[in-house]
mmCIF file of C-alpha atoms in Angstrom:
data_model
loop_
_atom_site.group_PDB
_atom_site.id
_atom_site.type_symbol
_atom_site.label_atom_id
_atom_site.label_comp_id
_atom_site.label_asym_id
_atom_site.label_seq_id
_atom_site.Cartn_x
_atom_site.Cartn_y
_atom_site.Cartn_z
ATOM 1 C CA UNK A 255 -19.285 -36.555 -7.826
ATOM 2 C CA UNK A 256 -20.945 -33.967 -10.119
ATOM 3 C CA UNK A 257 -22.029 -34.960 -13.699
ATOM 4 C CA UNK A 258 -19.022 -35.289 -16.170
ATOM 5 C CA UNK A 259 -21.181 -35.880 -19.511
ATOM 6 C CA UNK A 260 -21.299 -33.464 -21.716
ATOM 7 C CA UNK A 261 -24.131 -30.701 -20.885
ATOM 8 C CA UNK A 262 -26.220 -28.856 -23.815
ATOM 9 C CA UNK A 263 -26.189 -25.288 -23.864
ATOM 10 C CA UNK A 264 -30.038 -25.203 -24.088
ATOM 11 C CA UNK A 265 -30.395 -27.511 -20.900
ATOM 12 C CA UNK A 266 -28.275 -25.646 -18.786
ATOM 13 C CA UNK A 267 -30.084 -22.188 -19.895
ATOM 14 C CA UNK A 268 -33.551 -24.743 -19.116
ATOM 15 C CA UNK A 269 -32.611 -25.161 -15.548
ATOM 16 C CA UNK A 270 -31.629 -21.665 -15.059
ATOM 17 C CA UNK A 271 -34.269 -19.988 -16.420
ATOM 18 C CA UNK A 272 -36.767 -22.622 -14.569
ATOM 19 C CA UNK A 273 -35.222 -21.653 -11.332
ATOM 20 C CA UNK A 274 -35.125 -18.228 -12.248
ATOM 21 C CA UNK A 275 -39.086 -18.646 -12.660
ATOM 22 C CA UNK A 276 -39.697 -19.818 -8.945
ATOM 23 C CA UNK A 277 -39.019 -23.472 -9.327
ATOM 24 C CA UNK A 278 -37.462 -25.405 -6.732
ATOM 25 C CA UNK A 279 -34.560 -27.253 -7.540
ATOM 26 C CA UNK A 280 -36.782 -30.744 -6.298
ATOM 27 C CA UNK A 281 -39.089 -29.585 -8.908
ATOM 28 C CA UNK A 282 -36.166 -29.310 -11.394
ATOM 29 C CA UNK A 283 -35.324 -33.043 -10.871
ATOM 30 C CA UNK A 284 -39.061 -34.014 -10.924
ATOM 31 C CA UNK A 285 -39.227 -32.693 -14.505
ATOM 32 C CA UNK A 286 -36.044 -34.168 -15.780
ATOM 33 C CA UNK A 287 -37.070 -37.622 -14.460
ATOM 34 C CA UNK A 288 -40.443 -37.322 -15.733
ATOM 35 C CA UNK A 289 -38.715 -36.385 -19.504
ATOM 36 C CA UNK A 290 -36.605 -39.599 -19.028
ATOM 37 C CA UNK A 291 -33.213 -38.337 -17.246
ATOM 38 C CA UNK A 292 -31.797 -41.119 -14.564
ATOM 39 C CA UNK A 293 -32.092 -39.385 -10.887
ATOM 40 C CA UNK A 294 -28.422 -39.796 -10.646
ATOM 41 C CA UNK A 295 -27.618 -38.531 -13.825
ATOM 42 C CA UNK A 296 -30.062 -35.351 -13.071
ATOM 43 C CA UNK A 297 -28.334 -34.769 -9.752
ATOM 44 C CA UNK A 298 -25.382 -34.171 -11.207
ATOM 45 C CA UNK A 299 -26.173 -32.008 -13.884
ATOM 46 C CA UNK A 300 -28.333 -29.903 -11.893
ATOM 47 C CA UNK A 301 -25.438 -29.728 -9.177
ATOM 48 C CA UNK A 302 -22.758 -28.955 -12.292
ATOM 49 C CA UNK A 303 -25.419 -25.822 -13.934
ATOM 50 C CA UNK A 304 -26.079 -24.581 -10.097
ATOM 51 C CA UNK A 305 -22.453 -25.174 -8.915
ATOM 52 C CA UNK A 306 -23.386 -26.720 -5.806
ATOM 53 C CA UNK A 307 -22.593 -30.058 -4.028
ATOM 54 C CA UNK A 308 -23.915 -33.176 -5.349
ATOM 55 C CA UNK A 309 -24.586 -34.368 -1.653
ATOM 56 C CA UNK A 310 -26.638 -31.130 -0.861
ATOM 57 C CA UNK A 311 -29.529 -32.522 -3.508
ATOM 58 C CA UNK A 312 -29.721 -35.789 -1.676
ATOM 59 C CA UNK A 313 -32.449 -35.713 0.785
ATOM 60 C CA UNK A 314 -30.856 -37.693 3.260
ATOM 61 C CA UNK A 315 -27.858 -35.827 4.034
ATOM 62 C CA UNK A 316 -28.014 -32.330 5.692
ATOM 63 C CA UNK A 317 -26.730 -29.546 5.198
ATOM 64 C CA UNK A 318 -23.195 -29.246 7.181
ATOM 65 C CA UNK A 319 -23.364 -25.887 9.697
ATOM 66 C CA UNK A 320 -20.074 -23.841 9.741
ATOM 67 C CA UNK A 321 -18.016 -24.048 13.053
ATOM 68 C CA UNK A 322 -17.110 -20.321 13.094
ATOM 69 C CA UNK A 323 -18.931 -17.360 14.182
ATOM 70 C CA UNK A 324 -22.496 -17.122 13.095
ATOM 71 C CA UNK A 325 -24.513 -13.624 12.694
ATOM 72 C CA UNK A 326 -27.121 -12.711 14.925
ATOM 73 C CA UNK A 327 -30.383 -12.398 12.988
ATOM 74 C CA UNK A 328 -32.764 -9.262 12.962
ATOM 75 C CA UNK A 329 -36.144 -9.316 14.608
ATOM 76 C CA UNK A 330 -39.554 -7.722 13.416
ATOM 77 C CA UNK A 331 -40.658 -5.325 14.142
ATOM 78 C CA UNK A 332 -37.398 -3.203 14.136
ATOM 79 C CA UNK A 333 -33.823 -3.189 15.206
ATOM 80 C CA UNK A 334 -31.999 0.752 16.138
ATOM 81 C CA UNK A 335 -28.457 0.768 15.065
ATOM 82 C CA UNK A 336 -26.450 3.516 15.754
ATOM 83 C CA UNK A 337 -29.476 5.978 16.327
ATOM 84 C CA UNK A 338 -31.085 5.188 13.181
ATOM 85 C CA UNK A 339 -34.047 2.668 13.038
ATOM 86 C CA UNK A 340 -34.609 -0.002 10.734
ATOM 87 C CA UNK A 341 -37.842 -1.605 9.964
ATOM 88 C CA UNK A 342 -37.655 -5.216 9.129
ATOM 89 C CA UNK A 343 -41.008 -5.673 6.654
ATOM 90 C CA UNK A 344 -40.288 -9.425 6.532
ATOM 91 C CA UNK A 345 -39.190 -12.105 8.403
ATOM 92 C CA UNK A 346 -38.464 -15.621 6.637
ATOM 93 C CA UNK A 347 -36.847 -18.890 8.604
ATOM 94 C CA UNK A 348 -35.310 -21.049 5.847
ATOM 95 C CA UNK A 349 -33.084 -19.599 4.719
ATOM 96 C CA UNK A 350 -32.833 -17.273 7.986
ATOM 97 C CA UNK A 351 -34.263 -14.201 5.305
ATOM 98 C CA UNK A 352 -35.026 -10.445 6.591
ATOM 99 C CA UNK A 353 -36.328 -7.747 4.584
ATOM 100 C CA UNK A 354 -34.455 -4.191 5.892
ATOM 101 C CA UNK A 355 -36.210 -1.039 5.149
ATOM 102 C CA UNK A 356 -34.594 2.341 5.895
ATOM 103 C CA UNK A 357 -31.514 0.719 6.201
ATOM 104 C CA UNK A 358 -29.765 3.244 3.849
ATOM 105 C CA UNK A 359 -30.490 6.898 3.458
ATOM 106 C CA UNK A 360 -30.962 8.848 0.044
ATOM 107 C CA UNK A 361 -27.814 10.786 0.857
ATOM 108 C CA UNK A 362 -26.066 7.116 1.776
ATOM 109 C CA UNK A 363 -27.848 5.759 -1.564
ATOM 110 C CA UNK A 364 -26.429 8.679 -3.484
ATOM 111 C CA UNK A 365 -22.963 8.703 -2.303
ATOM 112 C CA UNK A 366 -21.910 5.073 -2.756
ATOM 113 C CA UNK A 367 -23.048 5.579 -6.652
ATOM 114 C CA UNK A 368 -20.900 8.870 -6.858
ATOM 115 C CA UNK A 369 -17.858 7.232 -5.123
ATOM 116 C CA UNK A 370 -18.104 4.096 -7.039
ATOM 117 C CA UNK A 371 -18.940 5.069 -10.750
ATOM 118 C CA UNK A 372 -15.288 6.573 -11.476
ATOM 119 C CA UNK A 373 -14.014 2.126 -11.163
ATOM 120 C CA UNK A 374 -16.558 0.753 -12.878
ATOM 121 C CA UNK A 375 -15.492 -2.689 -14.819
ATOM 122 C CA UNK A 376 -17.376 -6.127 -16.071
ATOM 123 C CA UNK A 377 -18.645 -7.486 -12.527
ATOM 124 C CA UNK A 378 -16.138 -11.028 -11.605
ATOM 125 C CA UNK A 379 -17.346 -13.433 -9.373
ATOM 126 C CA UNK A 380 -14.997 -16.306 -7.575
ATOM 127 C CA UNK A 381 -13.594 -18.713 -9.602
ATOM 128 C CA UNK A 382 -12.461 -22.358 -8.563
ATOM 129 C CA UNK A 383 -9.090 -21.336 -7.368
ATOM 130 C CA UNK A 384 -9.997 -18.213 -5.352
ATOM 131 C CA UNK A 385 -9.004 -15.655 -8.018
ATOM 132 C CA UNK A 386 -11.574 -13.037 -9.333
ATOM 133 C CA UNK A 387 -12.627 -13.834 -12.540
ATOM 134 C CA UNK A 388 -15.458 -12.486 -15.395
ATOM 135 C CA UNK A 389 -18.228 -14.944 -15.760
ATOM 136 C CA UNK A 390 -21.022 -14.856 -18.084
ATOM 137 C CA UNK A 391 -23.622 -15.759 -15.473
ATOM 138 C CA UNK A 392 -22.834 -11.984 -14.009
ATOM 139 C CA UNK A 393 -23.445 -9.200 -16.881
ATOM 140 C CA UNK A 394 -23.582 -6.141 -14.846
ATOM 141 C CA UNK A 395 -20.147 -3.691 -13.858
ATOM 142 C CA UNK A 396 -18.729 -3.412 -10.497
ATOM 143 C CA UNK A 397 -16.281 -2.228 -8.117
ATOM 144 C CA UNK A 398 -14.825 -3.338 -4.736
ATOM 145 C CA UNK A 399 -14.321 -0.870 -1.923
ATOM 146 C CA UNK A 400 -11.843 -2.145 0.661
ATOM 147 C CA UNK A 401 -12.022 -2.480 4.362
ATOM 148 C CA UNK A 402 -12.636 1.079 5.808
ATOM 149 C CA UNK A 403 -11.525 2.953 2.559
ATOM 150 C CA UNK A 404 -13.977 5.944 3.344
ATOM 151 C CA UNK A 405 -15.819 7.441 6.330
ATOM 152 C CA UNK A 406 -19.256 6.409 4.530
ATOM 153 C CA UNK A 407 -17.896 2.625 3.870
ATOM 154 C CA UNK A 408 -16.750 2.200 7.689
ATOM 155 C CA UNK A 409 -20.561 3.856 8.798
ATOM 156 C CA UNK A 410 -22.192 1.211 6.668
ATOM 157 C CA UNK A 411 -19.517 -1.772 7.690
ATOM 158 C CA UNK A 412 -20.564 -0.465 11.460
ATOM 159 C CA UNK A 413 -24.189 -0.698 10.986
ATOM 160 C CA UNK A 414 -23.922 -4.086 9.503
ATOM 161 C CA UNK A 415 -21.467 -5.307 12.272
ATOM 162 C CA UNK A 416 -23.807 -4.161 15.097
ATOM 163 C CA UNK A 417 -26.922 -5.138 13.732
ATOM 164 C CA UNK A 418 -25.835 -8.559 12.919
ATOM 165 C CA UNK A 419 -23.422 -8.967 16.140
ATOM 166 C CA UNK A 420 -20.157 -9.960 13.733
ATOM 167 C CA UNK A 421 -16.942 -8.160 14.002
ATOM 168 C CA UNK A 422 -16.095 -5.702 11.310
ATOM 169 C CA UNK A 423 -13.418 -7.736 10.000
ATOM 170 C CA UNK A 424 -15.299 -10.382 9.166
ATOM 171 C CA UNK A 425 -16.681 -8.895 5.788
ATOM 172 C CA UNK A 426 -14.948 -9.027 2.452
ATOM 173 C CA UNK A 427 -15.110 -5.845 1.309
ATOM 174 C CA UNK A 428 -18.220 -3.999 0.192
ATOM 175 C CA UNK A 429 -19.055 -4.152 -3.853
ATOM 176 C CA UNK A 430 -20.981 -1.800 -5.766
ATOM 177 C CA UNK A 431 -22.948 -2.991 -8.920
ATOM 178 C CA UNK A 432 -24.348 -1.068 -11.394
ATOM 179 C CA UNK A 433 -26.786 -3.082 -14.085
ATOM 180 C CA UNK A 434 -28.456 -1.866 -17.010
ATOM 181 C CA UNK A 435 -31.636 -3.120 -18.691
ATOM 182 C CA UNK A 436 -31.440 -6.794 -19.787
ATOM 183 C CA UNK A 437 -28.696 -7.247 -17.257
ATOM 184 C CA UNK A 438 -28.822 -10.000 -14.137
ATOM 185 C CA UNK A 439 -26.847 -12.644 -12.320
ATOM 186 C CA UNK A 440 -28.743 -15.748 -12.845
ATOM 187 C CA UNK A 441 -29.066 -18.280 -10.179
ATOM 188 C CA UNK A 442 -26.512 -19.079 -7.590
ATOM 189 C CA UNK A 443 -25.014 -19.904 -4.008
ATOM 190 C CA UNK A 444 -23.165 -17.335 -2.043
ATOM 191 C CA UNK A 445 -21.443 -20.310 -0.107
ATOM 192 C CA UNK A 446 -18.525 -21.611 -1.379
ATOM 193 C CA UNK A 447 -18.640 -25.177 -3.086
ATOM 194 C CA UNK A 448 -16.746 -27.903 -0.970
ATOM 195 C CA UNK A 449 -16.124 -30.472 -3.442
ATOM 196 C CA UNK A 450 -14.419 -27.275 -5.782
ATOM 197 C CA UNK A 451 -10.631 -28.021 -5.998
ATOM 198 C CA UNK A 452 -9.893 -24.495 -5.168
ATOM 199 C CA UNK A 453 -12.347 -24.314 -2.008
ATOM 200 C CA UNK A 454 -9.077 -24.674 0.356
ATOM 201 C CA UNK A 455 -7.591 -21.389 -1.010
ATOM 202 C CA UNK A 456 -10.841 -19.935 -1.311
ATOM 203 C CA UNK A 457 -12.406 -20.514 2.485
ATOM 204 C CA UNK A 458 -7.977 -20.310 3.478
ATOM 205 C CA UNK A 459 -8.831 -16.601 4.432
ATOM 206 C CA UNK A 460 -11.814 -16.425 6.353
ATOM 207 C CA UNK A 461 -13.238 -19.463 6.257
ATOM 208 C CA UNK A 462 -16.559 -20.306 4.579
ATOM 209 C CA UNK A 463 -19.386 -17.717 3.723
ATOM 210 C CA UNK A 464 -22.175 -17.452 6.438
ATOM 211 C CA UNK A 465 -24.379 -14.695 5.181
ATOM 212 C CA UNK A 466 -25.058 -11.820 2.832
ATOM 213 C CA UNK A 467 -26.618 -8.318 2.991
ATOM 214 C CA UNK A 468 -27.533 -6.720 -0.381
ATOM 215 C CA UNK A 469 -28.420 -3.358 -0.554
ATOM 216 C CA UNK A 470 -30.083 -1.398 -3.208
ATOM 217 C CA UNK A 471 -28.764 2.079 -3.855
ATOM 218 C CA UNK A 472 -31.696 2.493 -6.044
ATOM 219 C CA UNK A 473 -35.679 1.852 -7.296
ATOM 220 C CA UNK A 474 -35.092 0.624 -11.053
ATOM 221 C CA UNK A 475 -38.065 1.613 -12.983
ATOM 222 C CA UNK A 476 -38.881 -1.967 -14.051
ATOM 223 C CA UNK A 477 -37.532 -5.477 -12.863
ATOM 224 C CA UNK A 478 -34.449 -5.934 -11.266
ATOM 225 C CA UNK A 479 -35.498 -7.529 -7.746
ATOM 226 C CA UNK A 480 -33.721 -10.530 -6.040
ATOM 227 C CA UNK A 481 -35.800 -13.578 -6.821
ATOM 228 C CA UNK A 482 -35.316 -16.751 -4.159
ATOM 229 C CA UNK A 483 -36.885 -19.513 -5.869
ATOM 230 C CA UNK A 484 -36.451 -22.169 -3.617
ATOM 231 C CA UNK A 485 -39.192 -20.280 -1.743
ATOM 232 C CA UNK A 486 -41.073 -18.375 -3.995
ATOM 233 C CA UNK A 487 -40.138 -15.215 -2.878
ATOM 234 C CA UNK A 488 -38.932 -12.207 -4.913
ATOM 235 C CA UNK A 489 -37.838 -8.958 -3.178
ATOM 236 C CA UNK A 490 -38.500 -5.487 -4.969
ATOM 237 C CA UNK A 491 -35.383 -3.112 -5.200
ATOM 238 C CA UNK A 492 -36.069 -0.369 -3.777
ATOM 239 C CA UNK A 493 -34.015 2.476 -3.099
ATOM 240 C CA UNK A 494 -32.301 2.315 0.567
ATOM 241 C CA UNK A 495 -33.713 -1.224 1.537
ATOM 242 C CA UNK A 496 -31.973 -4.335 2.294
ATOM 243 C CA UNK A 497 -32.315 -8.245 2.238
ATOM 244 C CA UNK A 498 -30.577 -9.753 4.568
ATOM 245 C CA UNK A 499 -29.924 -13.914 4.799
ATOM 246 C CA UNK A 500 -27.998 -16.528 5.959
ATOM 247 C CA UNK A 501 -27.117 -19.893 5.159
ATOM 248 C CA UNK A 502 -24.801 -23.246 5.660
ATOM 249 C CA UNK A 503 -22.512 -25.077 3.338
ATOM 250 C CA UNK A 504 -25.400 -26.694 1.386
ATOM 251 C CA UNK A 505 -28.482 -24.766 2.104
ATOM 252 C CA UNK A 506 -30.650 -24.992 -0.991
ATOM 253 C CA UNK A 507 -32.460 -22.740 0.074
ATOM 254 C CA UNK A 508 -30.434 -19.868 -0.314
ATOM 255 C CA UNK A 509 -30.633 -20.228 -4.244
ATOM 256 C CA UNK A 510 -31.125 -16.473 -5.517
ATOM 257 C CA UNK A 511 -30.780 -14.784 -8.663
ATOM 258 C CA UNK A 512 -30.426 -10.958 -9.224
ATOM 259 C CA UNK A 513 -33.490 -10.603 -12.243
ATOM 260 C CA UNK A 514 -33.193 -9.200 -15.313
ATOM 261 C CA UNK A 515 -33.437 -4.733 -15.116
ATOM 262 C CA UNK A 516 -36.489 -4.306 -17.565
ATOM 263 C CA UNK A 517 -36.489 -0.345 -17.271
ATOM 264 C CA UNK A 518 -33.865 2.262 -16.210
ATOM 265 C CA UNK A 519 -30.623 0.845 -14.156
ATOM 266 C CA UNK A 520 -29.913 -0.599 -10.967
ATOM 267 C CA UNK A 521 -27.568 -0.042 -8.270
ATOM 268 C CA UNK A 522 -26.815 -2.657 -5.197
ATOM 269 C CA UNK A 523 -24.265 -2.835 -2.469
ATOM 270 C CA UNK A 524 -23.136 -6.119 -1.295
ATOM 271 C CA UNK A 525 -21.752 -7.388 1.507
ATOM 272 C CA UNK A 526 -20.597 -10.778 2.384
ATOM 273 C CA UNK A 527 -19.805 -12.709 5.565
ATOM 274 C CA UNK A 528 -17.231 -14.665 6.758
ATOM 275 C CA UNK A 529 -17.212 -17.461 9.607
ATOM 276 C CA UNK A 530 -13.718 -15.923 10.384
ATOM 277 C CA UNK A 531 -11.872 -12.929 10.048
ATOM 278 C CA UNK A 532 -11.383 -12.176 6.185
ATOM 279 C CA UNK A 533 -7.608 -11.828 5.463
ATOM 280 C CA UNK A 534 -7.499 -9.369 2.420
ATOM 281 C CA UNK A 535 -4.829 -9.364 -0.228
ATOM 282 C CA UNK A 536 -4.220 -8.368 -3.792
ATOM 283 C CA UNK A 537 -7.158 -9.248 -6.557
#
């Protein structure tokens, strides 16, 4: 069971912006039992702020794998897809992490922006019941392509399906975000929740999450990389490079957070993976 009590503003903004800084979430709990919070109490706050199973912070108890289809990861020292070559400049095992350069071209880079600025709104993330909602962790504007809607969407969902061995119709659709400075997503889990009430509806059409492939569209001229705390790793946006990584229902690891844009803007594309063909229907 997550915490219930009553959680101050400026603790919950304490234990983002310490995981934002590289912290693990161990070292999290570490300093809130040192400052007097129960373990127990601790756990669940931490798993309330981070929106993440209780049982996933208790070091006994692994993380559960998903049944479905799992992605086939990239290997160093590059992968050809399609004709083109990508470079993979890093390699990282937990969480299964590659860094994808040349993955985009500047003409690819430069298209998605054009095709996606006309429906620009507030950025939503998934809300306990499935449904699409705007959420103050998220203050950057977005849009959702759907499934094939343009000969440069189905190149790109192509190159992801063959380079990571999924079918096509496993992806949600592909979402273009556009952040300007002082804008970020602070930290967070791409997996869906299990002990959420609405995680039946959520997971109902495609089953859990089993991966995700961000792409940046551009090189902002300060800040704005993709920070992974849990292992001290931050990845610089740069323009037509990708991060790559997978994860199970629970995987601490996969804690990331999309950093504050100190200069100029920043453009990603996003694209998430299902264990099972993603049904699509109305947002």
């Amino acid at each position: 069971m997550k915490s219930h009590l009553p959680i101050r503003p400026e603790l919950r903004e304490w234990i983002l912006t310490t995981t934002r800084a590289g912290h693990s979430v161990d070292a999290v709990l570490k300093l809130m039992q040192e400052t007097g919070y129960d373990p127990r109490q601790s756990r669940g706050i931490v798993a309330t702020v981070l929106n993440m199973p209780i049982s996933a912070l208790d070091p006994h108890v692994s993380a559960s794998a998903s049944k479905g289809r799992r992605t086939r990861h990239p290997e160093a020292p590059h992968v050809v897809v399609d004709g083109r070559t990508v470079h993979v400049g890093l390699s990282v095992d937990s969480p299964e992490l590659r860094v994808l350069n040349d993955f985009l071209s500047v003409e690819e880079c430069a298209a998605l922006i054009e095709q996606s600025s006309p429906r620009l709104q507030r950025a939503s993330t998934v809300d306990r019941s499935g449904k699409h909602q705007v959420d103050a962790r998220r203050t950057s504007e977005g849009m959702f392509f759907t499934i094939g809607e343009t000969p440069l969407v189905r190149s790109i969902e192509k190159r992801i399906a063959t380079m990571l061995s999924i079918p096509v119709d496993h992806g949600e659709g592909l979402q273009v975000l556009h952040y300007l400075p002082g804008q970020q997503y602070e930290p967070h889990f791409d997996w869906f929740n299990p002990e959420e009430p609405g995680f039946p509806a959520i997971t109902a059409k495609g089953g859990q999450r089993i991966a995700s492939i961000v792409m940046y569209l551009n090189t902002p001229e300060a800040g704005g990389g993709t920070a992974f705390p849990e292992i001290g790793l931050t990845v610089t946006a740069l323009r037509g490079t990708a991060v790559y990584f997978a994860y199970d229902t629970g995987d601490t690891a996969s804690l990331h957070a999309g950093l504050p844009v100190e200069k100029g803007e920043k453009w990603i594309a996003t694209k998430w993976l299902r264990e099972r063909p993603f049904q699509t229907s109305s947002r």
